[in-house]
Coordinates of N, CA and C in Angstrom, one line a residue:
X1 N 47.2 -63.8 -32.1 CA 46.6 -63.1 -31.5 C 46.9 -61.6 -32.0
X2 N 45.7 -60.8 -32.4 CA 45.3 -59.7 -32.7 C 45.6 -58.4 -31.9
X3 N 45.4 -57.5 -32.1 CA 46.6 -56.2 -30.7 C 45.0 -56.0 -30.0
X4 N 43.6 -56.4 -30.4 CA 42.7 -56.1 -29.2 C 42.8 -57.3 -28.6
X5 N 43.4 -58.4 -28.6 CA 43.0 -59.7 -27.8 C 44.5 -59.2 -26.8
X6 N 45.8 -58.5 -27.9 CA 46.2 -58.4 -26.7 C 45.7 -57.2 -25.7
X7 N 45.4 -56.2 -26.1 CA 44.7 -55.4 -25.1 C 44.3 -55.0 -24.4
X8 N 44.0 -56.8 -24.2 CA 42.2 -57.5 -23.7 C 43.2 -58.1 -22.6
X9 N 44.2 -58.5 -22.7 CA 45.0 -60.3 -22.2 C 46.1 -59.1 -21.0
X10 N 45.9 -57.3 -21.7 CA 47.0 -56.9 -20.6 C 46.1 -56.5 -19.8
X11 N 44.3 -56.0 -19.9 CA 43.9 -55.2 -20.0 C 43.6 -55.7 -18.0
X12 N 43.2 -57.7 -18.5 CA 43.3 -58.2 -17.4 C 44.0 -58.9 -16.2
X13 N 45.4 -58.7 -16.8 CA 46.8 -58.7 -16.2 C 46.4 -57.6 -15.0
X14 N 46.1 -56.7 -15.6 CA 46.2 -55.0 -14.7 C 45.6 -55.0 -13.5
X15 N 44.4 -55.7 -14.0 CA 43.0 -56.1 -13.5 C 43.4 -57.1 -12.1
X16 N 43.6 -57.9 -12.9 CA 44.1 -58.5 -11.6 C 45.5 -58.2 -10.7
X17 N 46.6 -57.4 -11.5 CA 47.2 -56.9 -10.6 C 47.0 -56.0 -9.2
X18 N 46.1 -55.0 -10.1 CA 44.8 -53.9 -8.7 C 44.5 -54.8 -7.6
X19 N 43.7 -56.4 -8.2 CA 42.9 -56.7 -7.1 C 43.9 -57.5 -6.1
X20 N 45.6 -57.1 -6.1 CA 46.1 -58.2 -5.6 C 46.9 -56.8 -4.8
X21 N 46.5 -56.0 -5.5 CA 47.3 -54.4 -4.2 C 46.8 -54.5 -3.5
X22 N 44.6 -53.9 -3.5 CA 44.3 -53.4 -3.0 C 44.1 -53.6 -1.7
X23 N 44.3 -54.9 -1.4 CA 44.2 -55.0 0.2 C 45.5 -55.3 0.4
X24 N 46.0 -55.1 0.2 CA 47.8 -54.5 1.0 C 48.0 -53.0 1.3
X25 N 47.4 -52.1 0.2 CA 47.9 -50.5 0.2 C 46.3 -50.6 1.5
X26 N 45.6 -51.1 1.8 CA 43.9 -50.4 2.2 C 44.4 -51.7 3.9
X27 N 44.5 -51.7 4.1 CA 45.6 -52.4 4.9 C 46.5 -51.7 6.4
X28 N 46.8 -50.6 4.9 CA 48.4 -50.1 5.1 C 48.2 -49.2 6.0
X29 N 47.5 -48.8 7.2 CA 46.5 -47.6 7.7 C 47.3 -47.6 9.2
X30 N 46.4 -46.6 9.5 CA 46.7 -45.8 11.6 C 46.3 -46.9 11.6
X31 N 46.7 -48.1 13.0 CA 45.6 -48.4 12.9 C 45.7 -48.5 15.3
X32 N 44.8 -48.9 15.8 CA 45.7 -48.8 18.1 C 44.9 -49.8 17.4
X33 N 45.5 -50.6 19.1 CA 45.0 -51.9 19.5 C 45.2 -52.1 21.6
X34 N 44.2 -52.2 22.6 CA 43.4 -52.8 21.1 C 42.2 -51.9 20.9
X35 N 41.3 -52.1 20.0 CA 40.2 -51.1 20.1 C 39.1 -51.7 20.3
X36 N 39.1 -52.1 21.2 CA 37.7 -52.5 22.7 C 38.3 -52.3 24.2
X37 N 37.8 -51.4 24.9 CA 37.9 -51.4 26.3 C 36.4 -50.8 26.9
X38 N 36.9 -50.7 28.0 CA 35.0 -50.2 29.3 C 35.1 -49.1 29.5
X39 N 34.0 -49.4 29.9 CA 33.5 -47.3 30.0 C 34.0 -47.7 31.4
X40 N 34.4 -46.2 32.3 CA 34.3 -46.7 33.6 C 35.6 -46.2 33.8
X41 N 36.9 -47.1 33.1 CA 37.9 -47.6 33.3 C 39.5 -47.2 32.3
X42 N 40.9 -47.0 33.0 CA 41.5 -46.2 32.1 C 41.8 -47.7 31.1
X43 N 42.7 -46.8 30.0 CA 42.9 -47.5 28.8 C 44.7 -47.5 28.7
X44 N 45.5 -48.6 28.3 CA 46.9 -48.4 27.6 C 46.5 -48.6 26.3
X45 N 46.0 -47.8 25.4 CA 46.1 -48.9 23.9 C 48.0 -48.1 23.3
X46 N 47.8 -48.5 22.0 CA 48.6 -48.1 21.0 C 48.4 -48.1 19.7
X47 N 49.7 -47.1 19.1 CA 48.7 -46.6 18.0 C 49.5 -46.7 16.7
X48 N 49.4 -47.6 15.9 CA 50.4 -48.5 15.3 C 51.0 -47.6 13.6
X49 N 51.7 -46.6 13.5 CA 51.7 -46.1 12.5 C 52.3 -47.0 10.9
X50 N 51.9 -46.9 10.5 CA 53.1 -47.6 9.1 C 53.5 -47.7 7.8
X51 N 54.3 -46.9 7.1 CA 55.0 -46.1 6.2 C 54.2 -46.1 5.0
X52 N 53.4 -45.7 4.5 CA 52.9 -46.3 2.9 C 53.8 -46.4 2.1
X53 N 54.0 -45.7 1.9 CA 55.8 -45.0 1.0 C 56.9 -45.7 0.5
X54 N 57.9 -45.9 -0.3 CA 59.4 -46.7 -1.2 C 59.3 -44.8 -0.8
X55 N 59.7 -43.4 -0.6 CA 60.3 -42.7 -1.3 C 60.6 -42.3 -0.5
X56 N 59.8 -42.3 1.1 CA 59.9 -41.2 1.7 C 59.4 -41.5 3.3
X57 N 60.1 -40.5 4.0 CA 59.6 -41.2 5.9 C 58.9 -40.1 6.3
X58 N 58.4 -40.8 7.3 CA 57.6 -40.8 8.1 C 58.1 -40.4 9.4
X59 N 58.0 -37.9 9.6 CA 59.0 -38.2 10.5 C 58.1 -36.9 11.3
X60 N 56.9 -37.2 11.1 CA 55.8 -36.3 12.7 C 54.6 -37.1 12.3
X61 N 54.1 -37.3 13.3 CA 52.7 -37.9 13.5 C 52.0 -37.6 14.7
X62 N 51.2 -36.9 14.6 CA 49.8 -36.0 15.7 C 48.4 -37.6 15.5
X63 N 48.3 -37.0 17.3 CA 47.1 -37.8 17.8 C 46.1 -36.9 17.6
X64 N 44.7 -36.3 17.5 CA 43.6 -35.4 17.4 C 42.6 -35.4 18.5
X65 N 42.2 -35.5 19.9 CA 42.0 -36.6 20.1 C 40.5 -35.6 20.4
X66 N 38.7 -36.1 20.3 CA 38.2 -36.0 20.5 C 37.9 -34.4 21.3
X67 N 37.3 -33.2 20.7 CA 36.9 -32.1 21.5 C 35.5 -32.0 22.5
X68 N 34.6 -33.0 22.0 CA 33.1 -33.0 22.5 C 33.3 -34.4 23.8
X69 N 34.6 -35.3 23.8 CA 34.2 -36.2 24.6 C 36.0 -35.7 25.1
X70 N 36.3 -35.1 26.3 CA 37.5 -34.4 26.4 C 38.3 -35.9 27.4
X71 N 39.4 -36.0 27.4 CA 39.4 -36.6 28.3 C 41.0 -36.3 29.1
X72 N 40.4 -36.3 30.9 CA 40.9 -35.5 31.0 C 42.8 -36.0 31.6
X73 N 42.6 -37.7 31.9 CA 43.6 -37.7 31.9 C 44.5 -38.2 30.8
X74 N 44.9 -37.5 30.7 CA 46.0 -38.6 29.0 C 47.7 -38.6 29.8
X75 N 48.5 -39.9 29.7 CA 49.5 -40.0 29.8 C 50.6 -40.8 28.4
X76 N 51.6 -40.4 27.8 CA 52.0 -41.4 26.8 C 54.1 -41.8 27.6
X77 N 53.7 -43.4 25.9 CA 55.0 -43.1 26.9 C 55.9 -43.1 25.7
X78 N 57.2 -43.8 26.5 CA 58.3 -43.3 26.0 C 58.0 -43.9 24.5
X79 N 59.2 -43.5 23.0 CA 59.1 -43.9 21.7 C 61.2 -43.0 20.9
X80 N 61.5 -44.7 21.5 CA 63.9 -43.8 21.9 C 63.3 -43.7 20.1
X81 N 64.2 -41.4 20.1 CA 64.4 -41.7 18.9 C 63.4 -40.0 18.3
X82 N 62.2 -39.7 19.0 CA 61.3 -38.4 19.2 C 60.6 -38.6 20.6
X83 N 60.2 -37.2 20.4 CA 60.8 -36.3 20.6 C 58.6 -36.6 21.1
X84 N 58.6 -36.7 22.1 CA 56.9 -35.8 22.3 C 55.7 -34.7 23.4
X85 N 55.4 -34.2 22.4 CA 54.4 -33.5 22.9 C 53.1 -33.0 23.6
X86 N 52.6 -32.7 24.2 CA 50.8 -33.3 24.8 C 50.4 -31.5 24.4
X87 N 49.9 -31.1 23.7 CA 49.7 -30.0 23.4 C 47.5 -30.0 24.2
X88 N 47.2 -29.4 25.2 CA 46.4 -29.7 26.5 C 45.3 -28.3 25.4
X89 N 43.7 -27.9 26.0 CA 43.2 -27.1 26.1 C 42.2 -26.8 27.1
X90 N 41.0 -25.0 27.0 CA 41.0 -24.8 28.2 C 39.3 -26.2 28.0
X91 N 38.1 -26.5 28.6 CA 37.3 -26.4 28.9 C 36.5 -25.7 29.5
X92 N 35.1 -26.1 28.2 CA 34.3 -25.3 28.9 C 33.4 -24.8 29.6
X93 N 33.5 -26.1 29.6 CA 32.7 -26.0 30.9 C 33.8 -27.5 31.8
X94 N 33.4 -27.5 32.9 CA 35.1 -28.0 34.0 C 34.2 -29.4 34.3
X95 N 35.0 -29.9 34.5 CA 35.1 -32.2 34.5 C 35.2 -32.7 35.9
X96 N 33.9 -32.5 36.6 CA 34.3 -33.3 38.0 C 35.0 -34.4 38.3
X97 N 36.0 -34.5 39.3 CA 36.5 -35.9 38.9 C 36.9 -36.8 40.1
X98 N 37.6 -37.1 41.1 CA 37.5 -38.2 42.4 C 38.6 -36.8 42.9
X99 N 39.8 -36.5 41.8 CA 40.7 -35.9 42.4 C 40.1 -34.2 42.4
X100 N 38.6 -33.8 42.3 CA 39.0 -32.4 41.8 C 37.9 -32.1 41.0
X101 N 38.7 -30.7 40.4 CA 37.5 -29.9 39.2 C 38.5 -29.8 38.2
X102 N 38.0 -30.5 37.1 CA 39.8 -30.5 36.0 C 39.2 -29.0 34.5
X103 N 40.4 -28.0 34.4 CA 39.6 -27.2 34.1 C 40.3 -27.3 32.1
X104 N 40.8 -27.9 32.4 CA 41.7 -28.2 30.4 C 42.0 -29.6 30.4
X105 N 41.7 -30.3 28.8 CA 41.9 -31.7 28.7 C 43.1 -31.5 27.4
X106 N 43.6 -33.0 27.2 CA 44.4 -32.9 26.2 C 44.5 -32.7 24.8
X107 N 44.5 -32.1 23.6 CA 43.9 -32.0 22.9 C 44.3 -33.1 21.7
X108 N 45.6 -33.1 21.9 CA 46.2 -33.9 20.7 C 47.9 -34.3 21.2
X109 N 48.6 -34.7 20.8 CA 49.9 -35.5 21.1 C 50.8 -35.6 19.5
X110 N 51.6 -34.6 19.6 CA 52.7 -35.4 18.8 C 54.2 -35.9 19.2
X111 N 54.6 -36.9 18.1 CA 55.7 -37.3 18.2 C 56.5 -36.8 17.1
X112 N 57.5 -36.5 16.8 CA 58.8 -35.9 16.4 C 59.5 -35.6 16.2
X113 N 61.2 -35.7 15.6 CA 62.6 -35.9 15.9 C 63.2 -36.9 15.2
X114 N 61.7 -38.3 14.9 CA 62.1 -39.3 13.8 C 62.6 -39.8 13.6
X115 N 61.8 -41.4 13.2 CA 61.8 -41.5 11.6 C 61.0 -42.8 11.3
X116 N 60.7 -42.9 10.7 CA 59.9 -44.3 10.5 C 60.0 -44.6 8.3
X117 N 61.2 -45.6 8.4 CA 61.7 -45.9 7.2 C 61.3 -46.3 5.8
X118 N 60.8 -46.6 4.4 CA 59.9 -46.7 4.6 C 59.6 -49.0 4.2
X119 N 58.5 -49.7 4.3 CA 58.6 -50.8 4.6 C 59.1 -51.2 6.2
X120 N 58.7 -50.3 7.3 CA 59.0 -49.9 8.5 C 57.7 -49.1 9.5
X121 N 57.1 -49.6 10.4 CA 56.1 -49.4 11.1 C 57.0 -48.4 12.5
X122 N 55.9 -47.6 13.5 CA 56.5 -47.6 14.8 C 55.3 -47.6 15.3
X123 N 55.3 -47.8 16.6 CA 54.6 -47.8 18.0 C 54.0 -47.2 18.6
X124 N 52.9 -46.2 18.7 CA 53.3 -45.0 20.2 C 52.2 -45.4 20.7
X125 N 52.7 -45.7 22.6 CA 52.3 -45.7 23.8 C 50.9 -44.5 23.7
X126 N 49.2 -44.6 24.6 CA 49.0 -43.5 25.4 C 48.3 -44.3 26.0
X127 N 48.4 -44.1 27.6 CA 48.3 -44.4 28.5 C 46.1 -42.7 28.8
X128 N 44.3 -43.6 27.8 CA 43.7 -42.8 28.2 C 43.1 -43.2 29.9
X129 N 42.6 -41.3 30.2 CA 42.0 -41.8 31.4 C 40.3 -42.4 31.2
X130 N 39.3 -42.5 31.7 CA 38.3 -43.1 32.4 C 37.7 -42.4 31.5
X131 N 37.0 -43.4 30.6 CA 36.0 -43.2 28.8 C 34.8 -43.2 29.2
X132 N 33.8 -42.1 29.1 CA 32.6 -42.1 28.1 C 32.5 -43.8 27.2
X133 N 31.0 -44.6 27.3 CA 31.1 -44.8 26.5 C 30.7 -44.9 25.0
X134 N 31.0 -45.6 23.8 CA 31.2 -44.9 22.9 C 32.6 -45.1 21.8
X135 N 32.0 -44.7 20.4 CA 33.7 -43.9 20.8 C 34.1 -43.2 20.4
X136 N 35.7 -43.6 20.3 CA 36.3 -42.6 20.9 C 38.0 -43.1 19.3
X137 N 36.8 -41.4 18.5 CA 37.6 -41.1 17.2 C 39.2 -40.4 17.5
X138 N 40.2 -41.0 17.1 CA 41.0 -40.1 17.6 C 42.0 -39.6 15.9
X139 N 42.2 -39.0 15.1 CA 42.5 -38.3 14.8 C 44.0 -38.9 14.4
X140 N 43.6 -39.0 13.1 CA 46.0 -38.9 12.7 C 46.6 -38.3 11.8
X141 N 47.6 -37.6 12.0 CA 48.4 -37.3 10.8 C 49.5 -37.7 10.8
X142 N 49.8 -38.2 9.6 CA 51.2 -38.9 9.4 C 51.8 -37.2 8.5
X143 N 53.1 -37.2 8.4 CA 53.5 -36.0 8.0 C 55.0 -36.6 7.1
X144 N 55.3 -36.5 6.7 CA 57.2 -36.9 5.4 C 58.1 -36.3 5.4
X145 N 58.6 -36.9 4.7 CA 60.3 -36.4 5.4 C 60.7 -34.6 3.8
X146 N 58.8 -35.3 3.3 CA 59.6 -34.9 1.7 C 57.2 -33.4 2.0
X147 N 57.1 -33.1 3.0 CA 56.0 -32.4 3.3 C 54.6 -33.2 3.1
X148 N 54.4 -34.0 3.2 CA 53.6 -34.4 2.6 C 52.4 -34.9 3.9
X149 N 51.8 -34.0 3.8 CA 50.8 -34.7 4.8 C 49.0 -35.4 5.1
X150 N 49.4 -37.9 5.6 CA 48.4 -38.1 5.1 C 47.5 -38.2 6.7
X151 N 46.1 -37.3 5.9 CA 45.0 -37.3 6.9 C 44.1 -38.7 7.1
X152 N 44.4 -39.3 8.9 CA 43.9 -40.7 8.2 C 42.9 -40.1 10.0
X153 N 41.7 -39.3 9.5 CA 40.1 -38.9 9.8 C 39.0 -39.2 9.7
X154 N 39.1 -40.3 8.3 CA 37.5 -41.0 8.2 C 37.2 -41.4 9.8
X155 N 35.6 -41.1 9.8 CA 34.9 -41.7 11.1 C 34.1 -42.7 10.6
X156 N 33.9 -43.5 11.6 CA 33.7 -44.5 11.2 C 31.9 -44.2 9.9
X157 N 31.3 -43.5 10.5 CA 30.2 -43.1 9.2 C 30.5 -43.5 7.7
X158 N 32.1 -43.6 7.7 CA 32.1 -43.3 6.2 C 32.2 -44.2 5.8
X159 N 32.1 -45.8 6.7 CA 32.2 -46.7 5.9 C 33.4 -48.1 5.9
X160 N 32.5 -48.9 5.6 CA 34.9 -49.5 5.7 C 35.2 -49.7 4.6
X161 N 34.9 -48.6 3.5 CA 35.6 -48.3 2.0 C 36.2 -47.2 2.7
X162 N 36.1 -46.0 3.8 CA 37.0 -45.2 3.6 C 38.5 -45.5 3.6
X163 N 38.9 -44.3 3.0 CA 40.1 -44.2 1.9 C 41.8 -43.9 3.1
X164 N 40.9 -42.9 4.0 CA 41.8 -43.7 5.5 C 40.6 -42.9 6.8
X165 N 40.4 -44.0 7.1 CA 39.9 -43.9 8.2 C 40.4 -43.8 9.5
X166 N 40.2 -43.2 10.7 CA 40.1 -42.9 12.2 C 41.1 -43.8 12.5
X167 N 41.7 -44.1 13.2 CA 41.4 -45.3 14.1 C 40.8 -45.4 15.3
X168 N 39.6 -46.0 15.2 CA 38.7 -45.9 16.3 C 38.7 -46.7 17.7
X169 N 38.7 -46.8 18.9 CA 38.2 -47.4 20.0 C 37.2 -47.8 20.0
X170 N 36.5 -48.5 20.8 CA 34.8 -48.5 21.0 C 35.3 -49.3 22.9
X171 N 34.7 -48.0 23.0 CA 34.2 -48.3 24.8 C 32.6 -48.7 25.2
X172 N 33.0 -50.3 25.2 CA 32.0 -50.9 25.7 C 31.2 -51.1 26.9
X173 N 30.3 -51.2 26.9 CA 29.8 -50.3 28.6 C 29.9 -52.8 29.4
X174 N 30.0 -53.1 30.5 CA 30.3 -54.3 30.7 C 28.5 -54.8 31.2
X175 N 28.7 -55.8 30.7 CA 27.5 -56.5 30.7 C 27.1 -56.6 32.5
X176 N 25.6 -56.3 32.9 CA 25.3 -56.5 34.2 C 25.5 -58.0 34.7
X177 N 26.6 -58.1 36.0 CA 27.0 -59.5 37.0 C 25.1 -59.9 37.1
X178 N 25.1 -61.8 36.9 CA 24.7 -61.9 36.6 C 24.4 -62.4 38.6
X179 N 22.2 -62.7 38.8 CA 21.6 -61.4 39.9 C 21.8 -63.5 40.6
X180 N 22.5 -63.4 41.7 CA 22.3 -65.2 42.5 C 20.6 -66.1 41.9
X181 N 21.4 -67.2 41.6 CA 19.1 -67.5 41.0 C 18.8 -67.9 42.3
X182 N 17.7 -67.6 42.5 CA 16.5 -68.3 43.5 C 15.8 -69.1 43.5
X183 N 16.0 -69.5 45.1 CA 15.4 -70.9 45.4 C 13.7 -71.4 44.5
X184 N 13.4 -72.1 44.0 CA 11.9 -72.0 42.7 C 11.3 -72.6 43.4
X185 N 9.8 -71.8 43.3 CA 9.0 -72.3 44.7 C 8.2 -73.7 43.8
X186 N 8.8 -74.1 42.6 CA 8.9 -75.2 41.7 C 9.3 -77.0 42.8
X187 N 10.3 -75.8 43.5 CA 10.9 -77.5 44.9 C 10.2 -77.2 46.2
X188 N 9.9 -76.5 45.9 CA 8.8 -77.5 47.6 C 8.8 -78.4 47.7
X189 N 7.9 -79.1 46.8 CA 7.8 -80.8 47.6 C 8.2 -81.7 47.4
X190 N 9.7 -81.2 46.9 CA 10.5 -82.2 47.0 C 11.3 -81.4 48.1
X191 N 11.0 -80.7 49.5 CA 11.8 -80.5 50.6 C 10.6 -81.0 51.0
X192 N 9.6 -80.7 50.6 CA 8.2 -81.3 52.1 C 9.1 -83.0 52.2
X193 N 8.9 -83.8 50.3 CA 8.9 -85.0 50.9 C 10.3 -84.8 51.9
X194 N 11.3 -84.9 51.1 CA 12.8 -84.9 52.0 C 12.1 -84.6 54.1
X195 N 11.7 -83.4 54.4 CA 11.4 -83.9 55.6 C 10.8 -85.0 56.1
X196 N 9.5 -85.6 54.9 CA 8.3 -86.5 55.8 C 9.6 -87.3 55.7
X197 N 9.8 -87.3 55.3 CA 11.2 -89.3 55.0 C 11.9 -89.1 56.1
X198 N 12.6 -87.5 56.5 CA 12.8 -87.9 57.7 C 12.7 -87.4 59.0
X199 N 11.6 -87.1 58.6 CA 10.3 -87.1 60.1 C 9.5 -87.8 60.5
X200 N 9.3 -89.7 59.5 CA 9.5 -91.6 59.4 C 11.0 -91.6 59.8
X201 N 11.7 -91.4 59.4 CA 12.9 -91.6 60.4 C 12.7 -92.0 61.9
X202 N 12.6 -91.2 61.7 CA 12.8 -90.5 63.5 C 11.9 -90.8 64.1
X203 N 10.3 -91.3 63.8 CA 9.2 -91.4 64.3 C 9.6 -93.1 65.1
X204 N 9.8 -94.1 63.6 CA 10.5 -95.3 63.6 C 11.1 -95.5 63.9
X205 N 12.0 -95.0 64.2 CA 12.8 -95.2 65.3 C 12.7 -95.5 66.6
X206 N 11.7 -94.7 67.6 CA 11.3 -94.6 68.7 C 10.6 -95.7 69.0
X207 N 9.2 -95.9 67.7 CA 9.0 -96.7 68.5 C 9.4 -98.1 68.0
X208 N 10.8 -98.4 67.9 CA 11.2 -99.4 68.0 C 12.4 -99.7 69.0
X209 N 12.2 -99.3 69.4 CA 13.2 -97.7 70.7 C 12.6 -99.0 71.6
X210 N 10.9 -98.4 72.3 CA 9.7 -99.1 72.7 C 9.0 -100.3 73.2
X211 N 9.3 -100.7 72.2 CA 8.9 -101.9 71.6 C 10.2 -103.2 71.9
X212 N 11.2 -102.4 72.9 CA 13.1 -103.2 72.7 C 13.0 -103.9 74.2
X213 N 12.9 -104.7 75.4 CA 12.9 -104.6 76.1 C 14.3 -104.1 76.6
X214 N 14.2 -103.0 77.6 CA 15.6 -102.6 78.4 C 15.3 -101.4 77.8
X215 N 15.1 -101.0 77.0 CA 15.4 -100.3 76.6 C 14.8 -98.3 76.8

């Protein structure tokens, strides 16, 4: 095999290897489940954070909630080995709720003190208050033990091929309940005929009784 042919063959092998590796790399991002919830209801979601590197551990995870759609009710689940901090900010316009006026909302949630080693992932549960319809984009910042910060902040507008997609929850409006089926006016002939049949049977019975002696 000539030198040119060897180079082409090597390039082909590398291309196949890259094609096999890319799907795994693309799939290893911060995700959220479920990724679709109903609006007007609270939702319990779980953020899964995988460690993409083989030479460092993940030591800090921060979730940044959108400021344009403040979420007034946020609570977080305990994750063994991690310390969680909930950060809040004042709202420019207070939000009215069934419990009164709310003047601040959660801006971010930070977990630190734990560790996600290479080839492992961790899950971080969060309970969110009532959500407006649309898409809730939660930016995630993943910090490694060597100081590298990976920013998972690309919104849906970046497309399916975004390098660092942010975990996104679609808040759907439930379909309206089907209205009770009304009786169609087309059924009236059947009802009339049915009533006429009953009336005929009654008249026939009455005539038979009159024609029967001693009735």
